[in-house]
Tab-separated table of C-alpha atoms in Angstrom:
chain	number	residue	atom	x	y	z
Z	29	MET	CA	28.386	-0.774	-18.928
Z	30	GLN	CA	32.245	-0.310	-18.828
Z	31	ARG	CA	33.808	0.695	-15.349
Z	32	GLY	CA	34.378	4.433	-15.454
Z	33	THR	CA	31.509	5.270	-17.950
Z	34	ARG	CA	29.577	8.463	-17.287
Z	35	LEU	CA	25.938	8.665	-17.781
Z	36	GLY	CA	24.665	12.304	-19.056
Z	37	PRO	CA	21.693	14.014	-17.779
Z	38	VAL	CA	19.104	12.932	-20.849
Z	39	ALA	CA	20.658	9.065	-20.134
Z	40	LEU	CA	20.223	9.119	-16.736
Z	41	ALA	CA	16.827	10.759	-16.256
Z	42	SER	CA	16.001	8.224	-18.597
Z	43	LEU	CA	17.039	5.628	-16.469
Z	44	LEU	CA	15.490	7.017	-13.435
Z	45	LEU	CA	12.094	7.369	-14.817
Z	46	GLY	CA	12.277	3.889	-16.194
Z	47	TRP	CA	13.149	2.658	-12.590
Z	48	VAL	CA	10.175	4.816	-11.265
Z	49	MET	CA	7.630	3.513	-13.584
Z	50	GLY	CA	8.667	-0.108	-12.830
Z	51	CYS	CA	7.502	0.491	-9.369
Z	52	ALA	CA	3.899	-0.185	-10.400
Z	53	GLY	CA	5.127	-3.757	-10.697
Z	54	VAL	CA	3.584	-4.081	-13.979
Z	55	PRO	CA	4.192	-7.322	-16.089
Z	56	GLY	CA	5.964	-7.085	-19.332
Z	57	THR	CA	7.869	-4.271	-20.905
Z	58	HIS	CA	5.158	-1.958	-22.153
Z	59	PRO	CA	1.943	-1.587	-19.207
Z	60	SER	CA	-0.697	0.153	-20.446
Z	61	TYR	CA	-2.212	3.078	-18.989
Z	62	ARG	CA	-5.375	4.309	-19.091
Z	63	VAL	CA	-5.728	8.442	-19.903
Z	64	VAL	CA	-8.297	9.629	-16.977
Z	65	SER	CA	-8.257	13.118	-17.792
Z	66	THR	CA	-6.880	15.769	-19.696
Z	67	GLN	CA	-6.806	19.272	-18.991
Z	68	PRO	CA	-5.484	22.548	-21.515
Z	69	ILE	CA	-3.110	24.786	-20.012
Z	70	GLY	CA	-2.478	27.125	-22.498
Z	71	PRO	CA	-0.054	25.794	-24.567
Z	72	LEU	CA	0.483	22.977	-22.605
Z	73	LEU	CA	-2.097	19.795	-21.992
Z	74	ASP	CA	-1.980	18.113	-18.585
Z	75	VAL	CA	-2.446	14.570	-18.763
Z	76	ARG	CA	-3.256	11.799	-15.945
Z	77	VAL	CA	-3.149	8.259	-16.380
Z	78	GLU	CA	-3.675	5.267	-14.578
Z	79	TRP	CA	-2.455	2.019	-14.944
Z	80	THR	CA	-4.972	-0.601	-16.116
Z	81	SER	CA	-4.351	-3.273	-13.850
Z	82	ARG	CA	-6.836	-6.260	-13.489
Z	83	ALA	CA	-5.542	-6.744	-9.617
Z	84	SER	CA	-7.811	-6.266	-7.192
Z	85	VAL	CA	-5.314	-3.711	-5.086
Z	86	VAL	CA	-3.279	-1.184	-7.236
Z	87	SER	CA	-0.386	0.841	-5.343
Z	88	SER	CA	-1.011	4.634	-5.707
Z	89	ASP	CA	2.081	4.852	-7.505
Z	90	ALA	CA	0.261	3.355	-10.681
Z	91	LYS	CA	-0.782	6.840	-11.225
Z	92	PHE	CA	0.866	9.785	-12.524
Z	93	SER	CA	0.573	12.931	-14.889
Z	94	LEU	CA	2.504	14.221	-18.114
Z	95	LEU	CA	2.326	17.677	-19.478
Z	96	PHE	CA	2.708	17.795	-23.397
Z	97	ARG	CA	2.412	20.585	-26.006
Z	98	SER	CA	-1.364	21.141	-26.691
Z	99	ALA	CA	-0.719	21.930	-30.103
Z	100	ASP	CA	1.010	18.801	-31.184
Z	101	THR	CA	-0.958	16.707	-33.695
Z	102	CYS	CA	-0.343	13.704	-31.290
Z	103	THR	CA	-2.199	14.631	-28.693
Z	104	GLU	CA	-5.583	13.525	-30.599
Z	105	ILE	CA	-4.882	10.323	-29.056
Z	106	LEU	CA	-4.747	11.651	-25.679
Z	107	THR	CA	-8.138	11.717	-24.980
Z	108	PRO	CA	-10.123	10.503	-21.746
Z	109	GLY	CA	-10.745	6.484	-21.719
Z	110	ALA	CA	-7.363	5.690	-24.431
Z	111	GLU	CA	-5.102	2.745	-23.317
Z	112	LEU	CA	-1.418	3.886	-23.747
Z	113	GLU	CA	1.713	2.331	-23.307
Z	114	TYR	CA	4.364	4.324	-21.564
Z	115	GLY	CA	7.885	4.589	-22.860
Z	116	SER	CA	10.354	5.810	-20.419
Z	117	GLY	CA	13.111	7.237	-22.968
Z	118	GLY	CA	14.197	10.502	-23.071
Z	119	LEU	CA	13.975	13.009	-20.253
Z	120	THR	CA	10.411	12.717	-19.532
Z	121	GLY	CA	9.279	9.797	-21.319
Z	122	GLY	CA	6.045	9.295	-23.243
Z	123	LEU	CA	2.713	7.822	-24.352
Z	124	ARG	CA	2.497	5.548	-27.306
Z	125	LEU	CA	-0.147	4.127	-29.351
Z	126	GLY	CA	1.037	1.532	-32.128
Z	127	GLU	CA	3.620	3.600	-34.091
Z	128	GLN	CA	2.509	7.079	-32.846
Z	129	THR	CA	4.091	8.362	-29.944
Z	130	CYS	CA	3.872	11.497	-27.900
Z	131	ASP	CA	6.771	13.005	-26.177
Z	132	ALA	CA	6.062	14.465	-22.524
Z	133	ILE	CA	7.590	17.853	-22.223
Z	134	GLY	CA	6.993	17.946	-18.357
Z	135	ILE	CA	5.121	16.365	-15.193
Z	136	SER	CA	2.456	17.780	-12.830
Z	137	ASP	CA	0.779	16.611	-9.831
Z	138	LEU	CA	3.929	16.429	-8.136
Z	139	ARG	CA	2.835	14.894	-5.125
Z	140	GLN	CA	2.417	11.805	-6.895
Z	141	TRP	CA	6.042	12.449	-8.656
Z	142	ARG	CA	7.570	12.084	-5.137
Z	143	ASP	CA	5.781	9.230	-3.549
Z	144	ARG	CA	6.989	7.269	-6.354
Z	145	ARG	CA	10.755	7.478	-5.033
Z	146	PRO	CA	11.951	6.312	-1.885
Z	147	ARG	CA	11.567	8.629	0.840
Z	148	ARG	CA	14.122	11.043	0.587
Z	149	ARG	CA	16.327	11.384	3.881
Z	150	LEU	CA	17.802	15.035	4.721
Z	151	THR	CA	21.178	15.037	6.316
Z	152	ARG	CA	21.774	18.617	6.728
Z	153	PRO	CA	19.144	21.111	8.611
Z	154	GLY	CA	17.987	23.600	5.476
Z	155	ASP	CA	18.296	20.519	2.965
Z	156	ASP	CA	14.522	21.170	2.421
Z	157	ARG	CA	14.763	24.778	1.520
Z	158	ALA	CA	16.702	27.199	-0.781
Z	159	GLN	CA	15.951	30.474	-2.505
Z	160	ALA	CA	14.135	30.315	-5.931
Z	161	THR	CA	13.974	33.264	-8.356
Z	162	TYR	CA	11.870	33.517	-11.483
Z	163	ARG	CA	9.789	35.776	-13.745
Z	164	VAL	CA	6.384	35.628	-15.285
Z	165	GLU	CA	5.731	34.566	-18.906
Z	166	SER	CA	1.949	34.105	-19.342
Z	167	GLU	CA	-1.143	33.204	-17.636
Z	168	HIS	CA	-3.678	30.207	-18.812
Z	169	ASP	CA	-6.795	28.516	-17.611
Z	170	GLY	CA	-6.175	29.258	-13.838
Z	171	PHE	CA	-2.537	29.119	-14.133
Z	172	VAL	CA	0.532	30.914	-13.833
Z	173	ILE	CA	3.630	29.993	-16.360
Z	174	VAL	CA	6.656	31.099	-14.927
Z	175	ARG	CA	10.469	30.690	-15.875
Z	176	GLY	CA	13.221	30.569	-13.526
Z	177	ARG	CA	15.403	28.425	-10.893
Z	178	PHE	CA	14.226	26.037	-8.852
Z	179	PRO	CA	16.989	24.553	-7.054
Z	180	LEU	CA	14.885	21.611	-5.088
Z	181	ALA	CA	13.194	20.307	-8.193
Z	182	GLY	CA	15.483	17.323	-8.042
Z	183	MET	CA	14.073	16.248	-5.039
Z	184	ILE	CA	10.496	14.764	-6.525
Z	185	GLY	CA	13.280	14.014	-9.869
Z	186	TRP	CA	12.734	16.609	-12.318
Z	187	LEU	CA	16.263	17.279	-13.943
Z	188	GLY	CA	16.882	21.074	-15.130
Z	189	GLY	CA	15.759	23.146	-12.282
Z	190	GLU	CA	18.374	25.633	-12.823
Z	191	ASP	CA	16.417	27.151	-16.172
Z	192	THR	CA	12.586	25.530	-16.001
Z	193	LEU	CA	9.390	26.513	-16.399
Z	194	ALA	CA	6.733	26.018	-13.513
Z	195	LEU	CA	2.850	26.088	-13.134
Z	196	ILE	CA	1.804	28.432	-9.908
Z	197	PRO	CA	-1.949	28.037	-9.551
Z	198	ARG	CA	-3.520	31.657	-9.804
Z	199	GLN	CA	-4.904	31.796	-6.238
Z	200	PRO	CA	-4.969	34.390	-3.696
Z	201	GLU	CA	-2.090	32.595	-1.535
Z	202	CYS	CA	0.079	32.525	-4.731
Z	203	ALA	CA	-0.712	36.485	-5.237
Z	204	ASP	CA	2.499	37.440	-3.426
Z	205	VAL	CA	5.002	35.432	-4.519
Z	206	LEU	CA	4.507	36.222	-7.688
Z	207	GLN	CA	4.890	39.643	-7.542
Z	208	ARG	CA	8.230	39.565	-5.832
Z	209	GLU	CA	9.684	36.888	-8.128
Z	210	VAL	CA	11.847	35.486	-5.544
Z	211	ALA	CA	11.006	33.205	-3.099
Z	212	THR	CA	12.229	30.502	-0.363
Z	213	MET	CA	11.423	27.091	-1.910
Z	214	GLU	CA	10.358	24.468	0.242
Z	215	PHE	CA	10.263	20.663	0.171
Z	216	ARG	CA	7.966	18.385	1.774
Z	217	ASP	CA	8.583	14.462	2.146
Z	218	ALA	CA	4.742	13.818	3.412
Z	219	GLY	CA	1.499	15.508	2.495
Z	220	PRO	CA	-0.617	16.643	-0.169
Z	221	ILE	CA	2.228	19.208	-1.163
Z	222	ALA	CA	5.569	18.407	-2.449
Z	223	LEU	CA	7.105	21.687	-3.292
Z	224	LEU	CA	5.925	24.916	-2.679
Z	225	LEU	CA	7.111	28.665	-2.360
Z	226	VAL	CA	7.262	30.642	0.593
Z	227	GLY	CA	6.285	34.734	0.642
Z	228	GLU	CA	3.831	36.338	3.119
Z	229	SER	CA	1.841	32.983	2.322
Z	230	ARG	CA	2.388	29.727	1.152
Z	231	CYS	CA	1.896	28.790	-2.468
Z	232	PRO	CA	2.242	25.273	-3.991
Z	233	ILE	CA	3.804	24.305	-7.314
Z	234	ALA	CA	1.865	22.774	-9.933
Z	235	GLY	CA	4.292	21.141	-12.094
Z	236	PHE	CA	7.400	21.445	-14.416
Z	237	ALA	CA	8.014	21.836	-18.153
Z	238	ARG	CA	11.234	21.934	-20.009
Z	239	VAL	CA	11.912	25.837	-21.278
Z	240	GLU	CA	12.867	24.985	-24.685
Z	241	SER	CA	9.248	22.857	-25.706
Z	242	ILE	CA	7.421	26.137	-25.708
Z	243	LEU	CA	9.752	29.046	-25.496
Z	244	GLY	CA	12.586	28.025	-27.765
Z	245	ALA	CA	16.599	27.224	-26.687
Z	246	PRO	CA	17.332	27.707	-23.279
Z	247	ARG	CA	19.433	30.778	-22.111
């Protein structure tokens, strides 16, 4: 790369995800992953995969979850038990079987994505908090899809937090923040929840997806 060359956000995200996936320590360029489970969430398909290592001990970062369009014909290969290759191209990467590639449109299980990255060192008080604003777009299968500004999304490696879709569980502790449409967003560097919204109660964020993937062009 020539000195002074600047990477665009897509190229930067591709390099970041490529480095992140390398943390599993897999041999070769295209490691094999097994689909552990799939869950439809309205227009989305939540696909959880695990690196198919023969080692007796596998690092926890060998597991991750991606979101795909549920109406995409390539989801026919995204079935439990299927063994696929992961490619880190584009913004979120994708899974491939032979010549057929499924491009992911988002990520879920944010704790796993946080734990794949080096521990974030916060240098100033309040760096782990920011204001999030959003509006409800739709509700499906126990989740509410909201669109808005989530400024701490980059803490777990998700770019585009200024206008993105977020998955919010439909559970009692989330009712208040969904109604408010504004809340304090918090990042936690350890524990079962990576990102959450805080109002009268604390509501976890379950995933992020690109706006244009299911709603058309961004604003």
